[in-house]
PDB file of C-alpha atoms in Angstrom:
ATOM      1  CA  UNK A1209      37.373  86.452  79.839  1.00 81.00           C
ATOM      2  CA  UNK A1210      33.992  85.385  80.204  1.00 92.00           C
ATOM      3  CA  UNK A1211      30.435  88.060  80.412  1.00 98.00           C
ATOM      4  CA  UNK A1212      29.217  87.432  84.063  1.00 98.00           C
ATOM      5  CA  UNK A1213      25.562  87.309  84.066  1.00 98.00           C
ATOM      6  CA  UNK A1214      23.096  86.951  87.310  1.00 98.00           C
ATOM      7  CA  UNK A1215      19.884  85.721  86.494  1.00 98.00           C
ATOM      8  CA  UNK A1216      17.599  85.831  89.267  1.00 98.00           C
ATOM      9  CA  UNK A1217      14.524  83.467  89.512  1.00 97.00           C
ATOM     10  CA  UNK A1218      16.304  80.964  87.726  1.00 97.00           C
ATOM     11  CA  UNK A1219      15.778  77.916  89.494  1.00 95.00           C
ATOM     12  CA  UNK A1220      12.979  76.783  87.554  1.00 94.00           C
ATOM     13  CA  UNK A1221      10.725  78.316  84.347  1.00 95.00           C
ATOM     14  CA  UNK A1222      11.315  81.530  82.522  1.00 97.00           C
ATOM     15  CA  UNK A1223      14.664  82.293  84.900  1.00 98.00           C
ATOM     16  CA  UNK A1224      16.152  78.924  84.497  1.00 97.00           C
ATOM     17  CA  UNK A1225      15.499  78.599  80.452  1.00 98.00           C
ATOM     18  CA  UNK A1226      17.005  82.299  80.257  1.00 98.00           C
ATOM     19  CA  UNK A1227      20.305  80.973  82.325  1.00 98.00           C
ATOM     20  CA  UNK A1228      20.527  78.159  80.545  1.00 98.00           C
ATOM     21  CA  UNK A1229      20.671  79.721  77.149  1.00 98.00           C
ATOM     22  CA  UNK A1230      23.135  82.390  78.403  1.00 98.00           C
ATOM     23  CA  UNK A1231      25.652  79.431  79.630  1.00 98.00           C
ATOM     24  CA  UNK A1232      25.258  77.809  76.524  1.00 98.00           C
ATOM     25  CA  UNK A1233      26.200  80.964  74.782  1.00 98.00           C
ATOM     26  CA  UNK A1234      29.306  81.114  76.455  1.00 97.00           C
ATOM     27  CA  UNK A1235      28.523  83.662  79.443  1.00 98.00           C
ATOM     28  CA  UNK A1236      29.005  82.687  82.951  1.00 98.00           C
ATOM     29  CA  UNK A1237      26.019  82.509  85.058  1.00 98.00           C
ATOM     30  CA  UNK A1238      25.340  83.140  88.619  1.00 98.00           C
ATOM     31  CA  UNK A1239      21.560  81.385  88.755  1.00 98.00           C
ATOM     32  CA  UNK A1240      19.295  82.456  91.838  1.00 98.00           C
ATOM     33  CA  UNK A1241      16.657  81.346  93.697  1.00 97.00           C
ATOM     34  CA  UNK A1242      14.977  82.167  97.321  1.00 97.00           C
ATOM     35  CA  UNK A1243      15.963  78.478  98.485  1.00 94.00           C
ATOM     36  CA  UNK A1244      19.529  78.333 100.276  1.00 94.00           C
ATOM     37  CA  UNK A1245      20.519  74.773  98.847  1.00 93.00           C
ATOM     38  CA  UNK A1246      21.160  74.536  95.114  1.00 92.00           C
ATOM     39  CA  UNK A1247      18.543  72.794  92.572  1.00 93.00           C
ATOM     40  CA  UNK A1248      18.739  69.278  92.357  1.00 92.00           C
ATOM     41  CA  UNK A1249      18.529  69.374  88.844  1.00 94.00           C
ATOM     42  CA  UNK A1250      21.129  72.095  88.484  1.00 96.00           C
ATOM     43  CA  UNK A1251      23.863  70.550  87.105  1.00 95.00           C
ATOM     44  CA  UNK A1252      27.492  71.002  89.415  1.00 93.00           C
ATOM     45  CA  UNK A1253      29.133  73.028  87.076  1.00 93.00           C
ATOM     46  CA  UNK A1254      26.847  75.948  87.513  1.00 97.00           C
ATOM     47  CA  UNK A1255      26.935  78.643  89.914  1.00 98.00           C
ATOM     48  CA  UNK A1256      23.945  79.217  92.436  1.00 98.00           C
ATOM     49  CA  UNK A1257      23.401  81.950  94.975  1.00 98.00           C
ATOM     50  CA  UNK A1258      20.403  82.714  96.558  1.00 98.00           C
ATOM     51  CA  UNK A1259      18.652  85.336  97.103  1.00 98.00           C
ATOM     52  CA  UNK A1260      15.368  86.900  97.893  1.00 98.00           C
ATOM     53  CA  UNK A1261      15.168  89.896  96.462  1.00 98.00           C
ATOM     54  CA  UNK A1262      12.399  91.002  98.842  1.00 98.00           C
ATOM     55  CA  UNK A1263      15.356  91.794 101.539  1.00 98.00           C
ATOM     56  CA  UNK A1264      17.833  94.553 101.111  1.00 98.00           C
ATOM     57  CA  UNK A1265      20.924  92.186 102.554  1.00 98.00           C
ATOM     58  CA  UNK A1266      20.713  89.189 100.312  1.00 98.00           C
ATOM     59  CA  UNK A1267      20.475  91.812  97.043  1.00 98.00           C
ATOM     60  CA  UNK A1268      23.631  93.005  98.737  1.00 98.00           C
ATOM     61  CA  UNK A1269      25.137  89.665  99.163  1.00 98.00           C
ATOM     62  CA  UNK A1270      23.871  88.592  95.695  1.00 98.00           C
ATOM     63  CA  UNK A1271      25.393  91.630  94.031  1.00 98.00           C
ATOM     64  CA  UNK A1272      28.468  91.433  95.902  1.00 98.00           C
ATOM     65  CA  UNK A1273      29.189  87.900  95.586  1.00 98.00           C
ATOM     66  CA  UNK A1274      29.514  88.426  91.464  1.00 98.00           C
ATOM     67  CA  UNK A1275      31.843  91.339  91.928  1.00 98.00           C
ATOM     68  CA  UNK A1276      33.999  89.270  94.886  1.00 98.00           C
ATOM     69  CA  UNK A1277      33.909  86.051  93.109  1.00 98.00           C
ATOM     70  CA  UNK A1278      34.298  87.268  88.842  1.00 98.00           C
ATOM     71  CA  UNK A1279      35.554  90.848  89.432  1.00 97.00           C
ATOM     72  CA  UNK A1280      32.627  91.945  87.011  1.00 98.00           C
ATOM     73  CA  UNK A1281      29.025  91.962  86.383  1.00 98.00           C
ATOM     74  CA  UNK A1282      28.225  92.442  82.895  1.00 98.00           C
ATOM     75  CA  UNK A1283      24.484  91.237  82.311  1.00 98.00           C
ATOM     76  CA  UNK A1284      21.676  92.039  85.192  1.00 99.00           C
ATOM     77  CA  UNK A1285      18.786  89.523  84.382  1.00 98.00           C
ATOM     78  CA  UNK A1286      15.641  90.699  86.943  1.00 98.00           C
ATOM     79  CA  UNK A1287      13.699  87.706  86.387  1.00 98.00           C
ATOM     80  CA  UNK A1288      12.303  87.009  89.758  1.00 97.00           C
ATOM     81  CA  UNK A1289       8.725  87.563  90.563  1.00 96.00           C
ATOM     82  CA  UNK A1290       5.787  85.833  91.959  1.00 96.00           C
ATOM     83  CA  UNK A1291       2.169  85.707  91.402  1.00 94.00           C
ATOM     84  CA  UNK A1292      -0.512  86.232  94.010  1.00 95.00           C
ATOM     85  CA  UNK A1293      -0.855  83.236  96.488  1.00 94.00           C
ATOM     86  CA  UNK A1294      -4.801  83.257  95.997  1.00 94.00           C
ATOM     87  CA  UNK A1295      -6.694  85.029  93.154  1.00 93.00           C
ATOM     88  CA  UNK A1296      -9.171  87.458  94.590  1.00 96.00           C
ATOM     89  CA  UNK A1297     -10.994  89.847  93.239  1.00 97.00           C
ATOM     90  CA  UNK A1298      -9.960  93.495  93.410  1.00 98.00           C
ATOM     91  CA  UNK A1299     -12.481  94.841  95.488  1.00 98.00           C
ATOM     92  CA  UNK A1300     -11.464  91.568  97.919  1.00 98.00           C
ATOM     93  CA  UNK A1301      -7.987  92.411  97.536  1.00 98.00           C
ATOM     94  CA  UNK A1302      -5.726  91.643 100.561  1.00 97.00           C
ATOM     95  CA  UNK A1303      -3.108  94.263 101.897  1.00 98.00           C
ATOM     96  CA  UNK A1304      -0.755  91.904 102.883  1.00 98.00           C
ATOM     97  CA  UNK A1305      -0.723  90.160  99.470  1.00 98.00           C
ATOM     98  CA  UNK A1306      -0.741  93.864  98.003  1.00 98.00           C
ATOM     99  CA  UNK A1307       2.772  94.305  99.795  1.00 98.00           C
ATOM    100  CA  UNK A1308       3.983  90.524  99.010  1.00 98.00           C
ATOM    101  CA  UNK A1309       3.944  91.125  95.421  1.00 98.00           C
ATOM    102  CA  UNK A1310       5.358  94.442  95.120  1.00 98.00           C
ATOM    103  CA  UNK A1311       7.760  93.765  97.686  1.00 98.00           C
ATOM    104  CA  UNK A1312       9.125  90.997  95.159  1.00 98.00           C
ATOM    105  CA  UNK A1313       7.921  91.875  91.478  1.00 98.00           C
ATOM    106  CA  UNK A1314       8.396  95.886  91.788  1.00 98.00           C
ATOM    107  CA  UNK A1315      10.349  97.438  94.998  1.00 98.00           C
ATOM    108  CA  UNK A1316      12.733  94.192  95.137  1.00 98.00           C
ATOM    109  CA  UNK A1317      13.661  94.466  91.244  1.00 98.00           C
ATOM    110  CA  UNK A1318      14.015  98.284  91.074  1.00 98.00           C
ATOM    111  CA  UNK A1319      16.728  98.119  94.201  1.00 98.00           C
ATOM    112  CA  UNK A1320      18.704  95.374  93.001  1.00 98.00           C
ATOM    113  CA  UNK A1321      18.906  97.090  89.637  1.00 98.00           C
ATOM    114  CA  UNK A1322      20.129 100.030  91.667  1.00 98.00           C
ATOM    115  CA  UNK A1323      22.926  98.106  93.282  1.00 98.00           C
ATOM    116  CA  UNK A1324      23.467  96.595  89.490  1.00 98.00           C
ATOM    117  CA  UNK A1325      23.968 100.021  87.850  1.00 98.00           C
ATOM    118  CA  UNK A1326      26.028 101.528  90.723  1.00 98.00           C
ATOM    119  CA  UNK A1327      28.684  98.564  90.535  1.00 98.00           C
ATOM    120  CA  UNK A1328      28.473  98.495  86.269  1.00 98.00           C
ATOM    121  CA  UNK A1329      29.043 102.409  86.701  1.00 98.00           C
ATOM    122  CA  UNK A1330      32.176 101.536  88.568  1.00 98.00           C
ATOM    123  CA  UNK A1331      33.075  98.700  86.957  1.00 98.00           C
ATOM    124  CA  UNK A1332      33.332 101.321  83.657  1.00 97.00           C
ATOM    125  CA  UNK A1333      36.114 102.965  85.550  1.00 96.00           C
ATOM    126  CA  UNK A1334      38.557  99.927  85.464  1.00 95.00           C
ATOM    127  CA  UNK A1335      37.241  97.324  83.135  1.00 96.00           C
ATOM    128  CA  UNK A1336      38.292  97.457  79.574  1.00 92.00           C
ATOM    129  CA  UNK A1337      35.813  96.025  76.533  1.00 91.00           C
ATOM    130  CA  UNK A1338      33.537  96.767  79.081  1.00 97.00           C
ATOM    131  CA  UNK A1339      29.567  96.607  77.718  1.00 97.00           C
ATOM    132  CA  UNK A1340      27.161  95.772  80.918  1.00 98.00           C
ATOM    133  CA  UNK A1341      23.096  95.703  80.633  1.00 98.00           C
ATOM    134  CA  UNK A1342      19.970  94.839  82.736  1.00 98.00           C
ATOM    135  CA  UNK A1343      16.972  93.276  81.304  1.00 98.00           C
ATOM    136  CA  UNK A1344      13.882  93.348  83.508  1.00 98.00           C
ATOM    137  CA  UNK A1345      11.292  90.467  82.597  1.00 98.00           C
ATOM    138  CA  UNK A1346       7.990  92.411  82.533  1.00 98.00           C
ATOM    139  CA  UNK A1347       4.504  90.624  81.358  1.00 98.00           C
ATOM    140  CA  UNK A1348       1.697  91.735  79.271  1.00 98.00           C
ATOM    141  CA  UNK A1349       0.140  92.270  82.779  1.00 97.00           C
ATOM    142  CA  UNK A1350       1.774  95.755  82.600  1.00 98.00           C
ATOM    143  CA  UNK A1351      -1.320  96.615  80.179  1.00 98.00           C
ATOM    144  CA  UNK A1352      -3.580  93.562  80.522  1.00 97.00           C
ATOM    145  CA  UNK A1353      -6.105  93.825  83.066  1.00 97.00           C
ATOM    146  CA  UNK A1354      -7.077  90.787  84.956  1.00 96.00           C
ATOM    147  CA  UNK A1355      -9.047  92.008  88.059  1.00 97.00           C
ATOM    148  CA  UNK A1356      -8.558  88.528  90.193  1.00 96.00           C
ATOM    149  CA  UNK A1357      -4.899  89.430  90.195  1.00 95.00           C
ATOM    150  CA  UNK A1358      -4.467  93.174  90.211  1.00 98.00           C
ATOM    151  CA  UNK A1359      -1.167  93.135  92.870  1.00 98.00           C
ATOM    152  CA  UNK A1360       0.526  91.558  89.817  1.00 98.00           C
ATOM    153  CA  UNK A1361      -0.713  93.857  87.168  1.00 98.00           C
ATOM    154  CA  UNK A1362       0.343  97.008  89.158  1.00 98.00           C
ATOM    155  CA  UNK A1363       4.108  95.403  90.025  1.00 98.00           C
ATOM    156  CA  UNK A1364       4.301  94.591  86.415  1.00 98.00           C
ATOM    157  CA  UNK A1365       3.184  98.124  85.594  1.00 98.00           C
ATOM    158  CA  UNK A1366       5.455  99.620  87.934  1.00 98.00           C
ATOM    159  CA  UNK A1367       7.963  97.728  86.768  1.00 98.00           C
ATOM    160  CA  UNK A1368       7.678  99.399  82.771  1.00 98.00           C
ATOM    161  CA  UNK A1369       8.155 102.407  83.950  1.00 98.00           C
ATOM    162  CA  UNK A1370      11.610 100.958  86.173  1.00 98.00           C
ATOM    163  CA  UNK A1371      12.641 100.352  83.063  1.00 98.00           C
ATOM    164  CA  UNK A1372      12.280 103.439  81.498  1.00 98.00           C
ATOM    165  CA  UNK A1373      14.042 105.610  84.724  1.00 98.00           C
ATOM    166  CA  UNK A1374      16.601 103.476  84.139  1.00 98.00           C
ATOM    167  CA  UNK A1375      16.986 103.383  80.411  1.00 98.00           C
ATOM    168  CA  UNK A1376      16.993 107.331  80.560  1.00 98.00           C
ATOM    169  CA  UNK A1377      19.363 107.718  83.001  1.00 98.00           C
ATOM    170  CA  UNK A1378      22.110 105.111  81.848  1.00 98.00           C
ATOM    171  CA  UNK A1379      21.815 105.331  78.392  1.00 98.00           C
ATOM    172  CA  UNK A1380      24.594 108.025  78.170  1.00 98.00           C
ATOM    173  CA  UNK A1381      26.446 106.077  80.566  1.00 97.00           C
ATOM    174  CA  UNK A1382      26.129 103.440  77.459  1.00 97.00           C
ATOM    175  CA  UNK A1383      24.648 101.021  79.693  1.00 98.00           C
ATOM    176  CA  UNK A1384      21.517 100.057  77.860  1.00 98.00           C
ATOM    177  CA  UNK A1385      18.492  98.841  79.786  1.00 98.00           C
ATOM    178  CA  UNK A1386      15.575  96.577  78.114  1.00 98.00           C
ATOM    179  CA  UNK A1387      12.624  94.973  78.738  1.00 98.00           C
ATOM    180  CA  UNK A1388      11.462  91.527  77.816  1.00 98.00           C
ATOM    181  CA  UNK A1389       7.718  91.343  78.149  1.00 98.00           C
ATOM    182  CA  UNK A1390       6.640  87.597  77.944  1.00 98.00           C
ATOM    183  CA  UNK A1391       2.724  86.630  77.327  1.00 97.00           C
ATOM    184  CA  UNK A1392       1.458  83.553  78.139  1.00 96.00           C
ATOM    185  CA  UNK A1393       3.969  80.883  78.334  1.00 96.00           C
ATOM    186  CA  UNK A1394       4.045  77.505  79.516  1.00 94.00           C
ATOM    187  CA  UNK A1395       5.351  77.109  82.872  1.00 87.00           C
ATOM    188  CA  UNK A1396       4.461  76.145  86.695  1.00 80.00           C
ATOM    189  CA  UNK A1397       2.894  79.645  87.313  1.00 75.00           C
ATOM    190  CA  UNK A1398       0.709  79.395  84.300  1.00 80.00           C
ATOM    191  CA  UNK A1399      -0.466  75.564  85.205  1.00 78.00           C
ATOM    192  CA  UNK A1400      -2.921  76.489  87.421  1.00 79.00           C
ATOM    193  CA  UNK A1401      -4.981  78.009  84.414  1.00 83.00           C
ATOM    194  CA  UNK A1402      -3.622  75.813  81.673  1.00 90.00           C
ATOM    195  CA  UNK A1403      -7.105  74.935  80.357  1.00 92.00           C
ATOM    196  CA  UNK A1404      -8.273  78.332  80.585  1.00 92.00           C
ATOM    197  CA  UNK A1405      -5.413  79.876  78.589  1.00 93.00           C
ATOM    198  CA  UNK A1406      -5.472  76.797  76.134  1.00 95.00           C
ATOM    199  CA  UNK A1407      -9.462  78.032  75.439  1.00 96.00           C
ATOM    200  CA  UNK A1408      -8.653  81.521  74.826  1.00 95.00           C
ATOM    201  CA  UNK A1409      -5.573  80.440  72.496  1.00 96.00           C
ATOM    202  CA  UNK A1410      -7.948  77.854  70.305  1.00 96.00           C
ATOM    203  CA  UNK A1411     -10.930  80.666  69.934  1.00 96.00           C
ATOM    204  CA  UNK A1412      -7.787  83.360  68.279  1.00 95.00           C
ATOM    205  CA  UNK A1413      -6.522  85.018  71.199  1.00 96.00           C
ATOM    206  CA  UNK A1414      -3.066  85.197  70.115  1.00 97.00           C
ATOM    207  CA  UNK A1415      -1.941  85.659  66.146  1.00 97.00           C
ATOM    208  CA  UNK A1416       0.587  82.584  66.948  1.00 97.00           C
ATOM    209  CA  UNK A1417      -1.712  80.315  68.381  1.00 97.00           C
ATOM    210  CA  UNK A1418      -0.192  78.479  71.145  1.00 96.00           C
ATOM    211  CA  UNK A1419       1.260  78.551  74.634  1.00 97.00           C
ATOM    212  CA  UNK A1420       5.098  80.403  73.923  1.00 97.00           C
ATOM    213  CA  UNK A1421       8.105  78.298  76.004  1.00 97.00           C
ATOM    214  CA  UNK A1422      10.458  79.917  78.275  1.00 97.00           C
ATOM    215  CA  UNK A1423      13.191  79.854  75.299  1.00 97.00           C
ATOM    216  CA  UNK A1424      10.956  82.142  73.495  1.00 98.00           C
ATOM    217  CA  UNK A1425      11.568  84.645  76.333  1.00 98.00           C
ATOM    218  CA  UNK A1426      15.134  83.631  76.240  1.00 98.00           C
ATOM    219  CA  UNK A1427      15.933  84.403  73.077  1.00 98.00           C
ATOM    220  CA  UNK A1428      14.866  87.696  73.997  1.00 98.00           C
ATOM    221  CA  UNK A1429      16.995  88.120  76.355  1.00 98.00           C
ATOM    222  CA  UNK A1430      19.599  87.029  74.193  1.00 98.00           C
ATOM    223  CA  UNK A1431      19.159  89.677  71.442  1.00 98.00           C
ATOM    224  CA  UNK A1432      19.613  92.150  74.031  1.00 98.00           C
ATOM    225  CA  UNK A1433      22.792  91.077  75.379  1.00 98.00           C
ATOM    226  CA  UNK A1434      23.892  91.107  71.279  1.00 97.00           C
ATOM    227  CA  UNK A1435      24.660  94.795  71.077  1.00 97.00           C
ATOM    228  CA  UNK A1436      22.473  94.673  68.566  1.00 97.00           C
ATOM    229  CA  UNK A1437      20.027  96.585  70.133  1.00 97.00           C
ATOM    230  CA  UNK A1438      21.690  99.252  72.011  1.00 97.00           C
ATOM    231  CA  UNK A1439      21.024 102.681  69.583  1.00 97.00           C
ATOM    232  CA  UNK A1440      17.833 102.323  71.596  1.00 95.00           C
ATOM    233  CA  UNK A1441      16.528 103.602  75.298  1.00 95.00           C
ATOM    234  CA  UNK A1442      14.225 101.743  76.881  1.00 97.00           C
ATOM    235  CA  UNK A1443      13.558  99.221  74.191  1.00 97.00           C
ATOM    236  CA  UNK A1444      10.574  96.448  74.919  1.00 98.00           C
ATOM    237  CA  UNK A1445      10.731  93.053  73.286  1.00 98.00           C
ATOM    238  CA  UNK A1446       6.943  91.415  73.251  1.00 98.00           C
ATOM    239  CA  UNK A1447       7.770  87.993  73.525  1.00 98.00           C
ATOM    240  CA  UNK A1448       3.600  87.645  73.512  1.00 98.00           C
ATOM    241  CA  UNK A1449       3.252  85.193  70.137  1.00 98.00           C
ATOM    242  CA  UNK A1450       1.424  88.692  68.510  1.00 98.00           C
ATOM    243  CA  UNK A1451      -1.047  89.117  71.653  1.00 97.00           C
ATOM    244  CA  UNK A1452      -0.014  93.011  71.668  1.00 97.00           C
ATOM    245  CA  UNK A1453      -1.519  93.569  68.147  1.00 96.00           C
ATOM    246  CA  UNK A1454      -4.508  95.321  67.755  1.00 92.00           C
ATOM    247  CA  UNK A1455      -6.665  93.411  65.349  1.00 90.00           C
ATOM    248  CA  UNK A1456     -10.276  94.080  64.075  1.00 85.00           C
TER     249      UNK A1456
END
């Protein structure tokens, strides 16, 4: 029988690369998006559901929809997350774009990784050869200041230590949790300050010195669905080509 994975945010960038590599590594995949008709480009073989994870009913539905359709839900992918509609500076800082963002990036995620654990707890009971996970999609923003964006710093702070509840209180449930903490990589959100990036990579910003793709994040996520990584709690995977180094 095939791992059921739900990748959320995966109708385009980081989400869609990370589906795509799980299908092509055998897993079924339930991609998800916010927009109720199916990507274009998503080819008909593929599952799509979607879901905002912003509102309590569609995690429901999402969650719900993987255990009514594939009896199982073996890989939690928390992908989805947005970035502030305009950059302002902190002091300038909107409230409503203060709740937008950790609506999505940190209250959204940490629910629908509660619904995730509850049904993998069950799903223990019954299933046999039974090994489920989550993997939240973090950012070097969890550490990085960046002061024109500081909603999405905080959600992707918040969202660390989400994975470190969670990794403490399922680990002796062996349900491993992980994070996959991606740096600058090339895709639609990052386009915006392309040039900007691309200057800070040429002067030595990063120890591998260019933009990473969204199957650099994928890969990630694909050693921690392995089981080669679960004697760990909590584990984070810098998928950052060497920007976390400290380097005189």
């Amino acid at each position: 029988m095939k791992k059921i994975a739900v990748v959320t945010g995966s109708s385009r960038g980081i989400g869609r690369g990370i589906a795509d590599m799980l299908h092509e590594n055998g897993y079924q995949v339930i991609y998800s998006g916010t927009k109720a008709q199916r990507p274009e480009n998503l080819p008909q073989d593929r599952d799509y559901f979607p879901c905002n994870i912003a509102e309590k009913d569609q995690r429901e539905a999402l969650i719900q929809y993987a255990l009514d359709t594939y009896g199982r839900l073996d890989v939690l992918v928390n992908n989805a997350g947005v970035a502030p509609l305009v950059r302002k500076d902190i002091l300038e800082m909107e409230e409503k774009s203060f709740d937008r963002v950790l609506g999505i990036n940190l209250k959204g995620t940490f629910f629908l990784c509660q619904l995730a654990a509850n049904a993998m707890l069950n799903g223990k009971k019954t299933l046999s050869d039974y090994a489920p996970r989550i993997i939240n999609i973090g950012s070097i923003s969890a550490y990085t200041s960046s002061i024109a964006r500081g909603e999405y710093c905080i959600s992707k702070a918040g969202l660390a230590m989400v994975t470190q509840l969670l990794a403490d209180r399922l680990a002796a449930e062996s349900i491993p949790v992980f994070e996959v903490r991606p740096g600058i990589i090339e895709t639609d959100m990052t386009h915006v300050v392309h040039d900007k990036y691309q200057k800070l990579i040429d002067e030595g910003l990063l120890p591998v010195p260019k933009f990473g793709k969204p199957e650099d994040v994928a890969k990630m996520v694909l050693a921690c669905c392995s089981g080669l990584l679960d004697y760990s709690a909590g584990q984070v995977l810098n998928a950052d080509g060497g920007f976390a180094l400290r380097r005189l």
